[in-house]
CSV table of C-alpha atoms and ligand atoms in Angstrom, one decimal:
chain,number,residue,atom,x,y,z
A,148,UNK,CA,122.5,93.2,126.8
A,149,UNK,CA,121.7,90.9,130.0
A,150,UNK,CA,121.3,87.4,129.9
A,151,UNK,CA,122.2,87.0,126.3
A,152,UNK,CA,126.3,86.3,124.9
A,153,UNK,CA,127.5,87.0,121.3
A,154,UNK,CA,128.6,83.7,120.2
A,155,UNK,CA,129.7,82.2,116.5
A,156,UNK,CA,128.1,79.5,115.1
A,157,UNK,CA,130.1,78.1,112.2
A,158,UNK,CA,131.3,81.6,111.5
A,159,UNK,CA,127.8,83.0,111.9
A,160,UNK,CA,127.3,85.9,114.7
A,161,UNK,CA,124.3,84.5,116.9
A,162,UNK,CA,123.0,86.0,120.2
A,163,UNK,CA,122.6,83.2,122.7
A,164,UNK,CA,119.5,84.3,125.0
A,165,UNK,CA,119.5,82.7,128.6
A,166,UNK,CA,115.8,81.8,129.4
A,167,UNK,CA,114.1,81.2,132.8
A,168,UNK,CA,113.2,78.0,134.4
A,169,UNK,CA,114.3,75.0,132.3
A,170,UNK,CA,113.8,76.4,129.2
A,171,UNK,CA,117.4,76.0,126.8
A,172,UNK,CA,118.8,79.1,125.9
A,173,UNK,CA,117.5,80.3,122.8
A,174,UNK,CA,119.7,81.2,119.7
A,175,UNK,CA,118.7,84.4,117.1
A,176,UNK,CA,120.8,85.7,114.6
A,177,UNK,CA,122.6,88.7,115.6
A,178,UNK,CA,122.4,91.6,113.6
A,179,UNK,CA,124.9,94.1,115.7
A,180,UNK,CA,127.3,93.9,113.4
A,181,UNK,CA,131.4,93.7,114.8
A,182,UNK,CA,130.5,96.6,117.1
A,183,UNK,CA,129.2,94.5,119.5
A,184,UNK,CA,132.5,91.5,119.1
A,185,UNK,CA,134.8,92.6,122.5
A,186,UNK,CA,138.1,92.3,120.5
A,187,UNK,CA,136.7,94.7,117.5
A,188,UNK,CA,138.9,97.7,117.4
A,189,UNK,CA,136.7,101.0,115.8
A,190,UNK,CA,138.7,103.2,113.7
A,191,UNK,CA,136.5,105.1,111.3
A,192,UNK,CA,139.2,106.1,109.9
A,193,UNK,CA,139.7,102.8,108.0
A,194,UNK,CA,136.4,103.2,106.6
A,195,UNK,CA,134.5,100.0,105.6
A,196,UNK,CA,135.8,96.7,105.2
A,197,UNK,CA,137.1,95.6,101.7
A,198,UNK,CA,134.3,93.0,101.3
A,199,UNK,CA,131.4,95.7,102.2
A,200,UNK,CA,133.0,98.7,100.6
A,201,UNK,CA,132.5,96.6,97.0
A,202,UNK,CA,128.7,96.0,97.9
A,203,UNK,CA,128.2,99.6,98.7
A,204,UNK,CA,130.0,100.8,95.9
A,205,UNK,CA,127.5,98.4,93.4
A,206,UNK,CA,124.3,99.7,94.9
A,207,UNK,CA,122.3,98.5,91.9
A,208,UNK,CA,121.0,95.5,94.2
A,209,UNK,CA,119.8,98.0,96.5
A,210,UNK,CA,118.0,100.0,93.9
A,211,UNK,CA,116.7,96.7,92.7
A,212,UNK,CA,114.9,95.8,96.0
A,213,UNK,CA,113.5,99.3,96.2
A,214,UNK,CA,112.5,99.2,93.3
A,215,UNK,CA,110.7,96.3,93.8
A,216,UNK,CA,109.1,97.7,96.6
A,217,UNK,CA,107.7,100.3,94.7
A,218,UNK,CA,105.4,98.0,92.2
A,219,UNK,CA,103.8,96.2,94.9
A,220,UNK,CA,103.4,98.6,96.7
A,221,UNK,CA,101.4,100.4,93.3
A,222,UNK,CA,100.0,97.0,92.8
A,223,UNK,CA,98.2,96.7,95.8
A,224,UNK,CA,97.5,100.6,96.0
A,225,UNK,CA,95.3,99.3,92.0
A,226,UNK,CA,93.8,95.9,94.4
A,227,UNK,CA,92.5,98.5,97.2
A,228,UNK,CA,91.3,101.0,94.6
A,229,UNK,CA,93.2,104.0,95.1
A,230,UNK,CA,92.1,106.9,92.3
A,231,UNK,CA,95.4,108.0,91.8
A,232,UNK,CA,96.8,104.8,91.2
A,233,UNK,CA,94.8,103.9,88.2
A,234,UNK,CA,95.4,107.9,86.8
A,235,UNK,CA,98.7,107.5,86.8
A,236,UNK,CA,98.5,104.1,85.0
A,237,UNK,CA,96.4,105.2,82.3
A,238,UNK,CA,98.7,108.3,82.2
A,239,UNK,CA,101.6,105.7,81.3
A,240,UNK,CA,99.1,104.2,78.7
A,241,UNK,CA,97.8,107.3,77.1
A,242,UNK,CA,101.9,108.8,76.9
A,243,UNK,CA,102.6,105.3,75.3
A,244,UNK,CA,100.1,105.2,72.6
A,245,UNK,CA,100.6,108.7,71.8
A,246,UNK,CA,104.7,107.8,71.7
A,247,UNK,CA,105.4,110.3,74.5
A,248,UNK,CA,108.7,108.6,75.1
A,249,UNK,CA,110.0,111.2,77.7
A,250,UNK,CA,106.4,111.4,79.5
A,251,UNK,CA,106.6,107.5,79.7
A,252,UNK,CA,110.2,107.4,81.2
A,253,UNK,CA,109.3,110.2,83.5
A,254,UNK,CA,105.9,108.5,84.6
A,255,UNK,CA,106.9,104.7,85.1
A,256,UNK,CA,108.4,103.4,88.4
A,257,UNK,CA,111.9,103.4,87.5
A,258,UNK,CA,113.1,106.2,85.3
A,259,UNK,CA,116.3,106.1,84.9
A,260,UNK,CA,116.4,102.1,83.4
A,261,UNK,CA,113.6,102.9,81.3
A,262,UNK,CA,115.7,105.5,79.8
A,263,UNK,CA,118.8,103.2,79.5
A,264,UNK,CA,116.8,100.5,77.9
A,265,UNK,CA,115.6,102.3,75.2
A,266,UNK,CA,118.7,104.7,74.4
A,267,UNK,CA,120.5,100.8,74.2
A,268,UNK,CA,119.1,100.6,70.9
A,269,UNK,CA,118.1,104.2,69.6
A,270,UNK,CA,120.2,106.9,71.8
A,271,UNK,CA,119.5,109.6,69.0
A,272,UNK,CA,117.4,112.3,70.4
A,273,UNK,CA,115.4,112.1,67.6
A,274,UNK,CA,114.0,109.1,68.4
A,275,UNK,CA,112.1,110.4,71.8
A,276,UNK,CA,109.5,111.5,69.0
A,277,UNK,CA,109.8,108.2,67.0
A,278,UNK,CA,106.2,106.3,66.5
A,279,UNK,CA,107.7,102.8,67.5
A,280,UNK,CA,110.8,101.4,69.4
A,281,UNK,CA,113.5,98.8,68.4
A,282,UNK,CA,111.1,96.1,70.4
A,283,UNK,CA,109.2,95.7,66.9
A,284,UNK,CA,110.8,98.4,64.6
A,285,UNK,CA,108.8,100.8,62.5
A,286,UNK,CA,107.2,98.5,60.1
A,287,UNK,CA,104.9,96.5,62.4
A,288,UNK,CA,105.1,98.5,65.6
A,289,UNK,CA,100.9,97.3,66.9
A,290,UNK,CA,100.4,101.1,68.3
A,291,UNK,CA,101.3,102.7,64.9
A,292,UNK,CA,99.3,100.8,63.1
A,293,UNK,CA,96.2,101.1,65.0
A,294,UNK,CA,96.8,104.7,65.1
A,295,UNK,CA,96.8,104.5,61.3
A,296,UNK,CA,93.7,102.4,61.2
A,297,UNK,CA,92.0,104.7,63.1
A,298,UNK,CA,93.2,108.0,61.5
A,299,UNK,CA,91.9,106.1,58.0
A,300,UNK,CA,88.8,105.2,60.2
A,301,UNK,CA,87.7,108.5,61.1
A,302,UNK,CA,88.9,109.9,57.2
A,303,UNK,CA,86.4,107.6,55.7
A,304,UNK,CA,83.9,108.5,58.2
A,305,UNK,CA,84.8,112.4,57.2
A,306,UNK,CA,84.6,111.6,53.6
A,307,UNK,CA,81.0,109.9,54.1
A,308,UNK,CA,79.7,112.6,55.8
A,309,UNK,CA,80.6,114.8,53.6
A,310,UNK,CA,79.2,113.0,50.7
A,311,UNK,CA,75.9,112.9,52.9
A,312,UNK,CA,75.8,116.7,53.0
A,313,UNK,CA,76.7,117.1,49.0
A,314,UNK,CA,73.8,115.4,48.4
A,315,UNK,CA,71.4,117.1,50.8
A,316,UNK,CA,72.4,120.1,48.9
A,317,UNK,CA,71.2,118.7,45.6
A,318,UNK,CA,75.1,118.5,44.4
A,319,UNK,CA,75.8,116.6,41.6
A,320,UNK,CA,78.5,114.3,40.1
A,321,UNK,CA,79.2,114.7,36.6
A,322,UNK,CA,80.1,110.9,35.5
A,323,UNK,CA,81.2,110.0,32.0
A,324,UNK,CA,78.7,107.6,30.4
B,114,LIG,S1,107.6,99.0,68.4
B,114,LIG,FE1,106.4,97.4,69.6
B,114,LIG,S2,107.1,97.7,71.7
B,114,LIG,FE2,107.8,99.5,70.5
B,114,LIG,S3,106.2,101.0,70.8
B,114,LIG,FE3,105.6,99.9,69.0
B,114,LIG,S4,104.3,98.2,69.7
B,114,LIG,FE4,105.3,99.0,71.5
């Protein structure tokens, strides 16, 4: 690299640039990593340093960022109106209403954690078909209930209708006086 010199600045690798005229050299951080340092001695045999090897080894934070990228990257593919975007949402939301626990891990943006945080609590397999989670437990889990309020919704609607068609054919209730 012409004109330029690895240099450290208070430990940190910078690349001093020389630039024409009177301009004062300019300083970037350097990203080359020890390859670049003249007194670096390559041995791949020695594999990476100690402080790196940990970071690689604990790759969550990398998983993390990707991650990351991944719901804005859906969140902007919803904002510009991509068709596929908002199916596979309302996928998610159907398979959670209808407590399609493996359909919701398998569909959302991160699998793997969404499977973790639910086994936490309820790692039976049983509970894959369970209608509510350990968020609320069974007794006041919102998406059961308005299940059952709408299962008794369309019963009383059956039962109605079906008293409407007794009638019609001149059926009669015998009541007790
Ligand atoms: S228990 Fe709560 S969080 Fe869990 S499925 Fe039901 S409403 Fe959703």
């Amino acid at each position: 690299m012409p004109a330029s010199r690895k240099i450290p600045v208070h430990g940190v690798p910078m690349r001093e640039i020389t630039l024409s005229g009177d301009n004062p050299p300019l300083r970037l951080y350097d990203t080359s990593g020890p390859y670049t340092d003249p007194d670096h001695v390559v041995d791949l045999k020695l594999g990476l340093p100690p402080r790196r090897r940990e970071w690689i080894a604990n790759k969550k934070d990398v998983k993390d960022g990707v991650i990351a990228y991944k719901i804005a990257a859906h969140a902007a593919d919803i904002a510009k109106g991509h068709p596929r975007a908002r199916e596979w949402d309302d996928a998610l939301s159907k398979a959670r209403f209808e407590f399609r626990w493996e359909d919701q891990f398998n569909l959302s943006l991160d699998p793997e954690t969404a499977r973790e945080f639910h086994d936490e609590t309820l790692p039976a397999e049983g509970a894959k078909l369970a209608h509510f989670c350990s968020m609320c437990g069974p007794h006041v889990c919102s998406m059961k209930i308005t299940q059952d309020v709408r299962e008794c919704a369309e019963r009383e609607a059956g039962l109605q209708q079906k008293a409407v068609e007794f009638k019609q054919a001149g059926g009669e209730i015998y009541l007790r006086e």
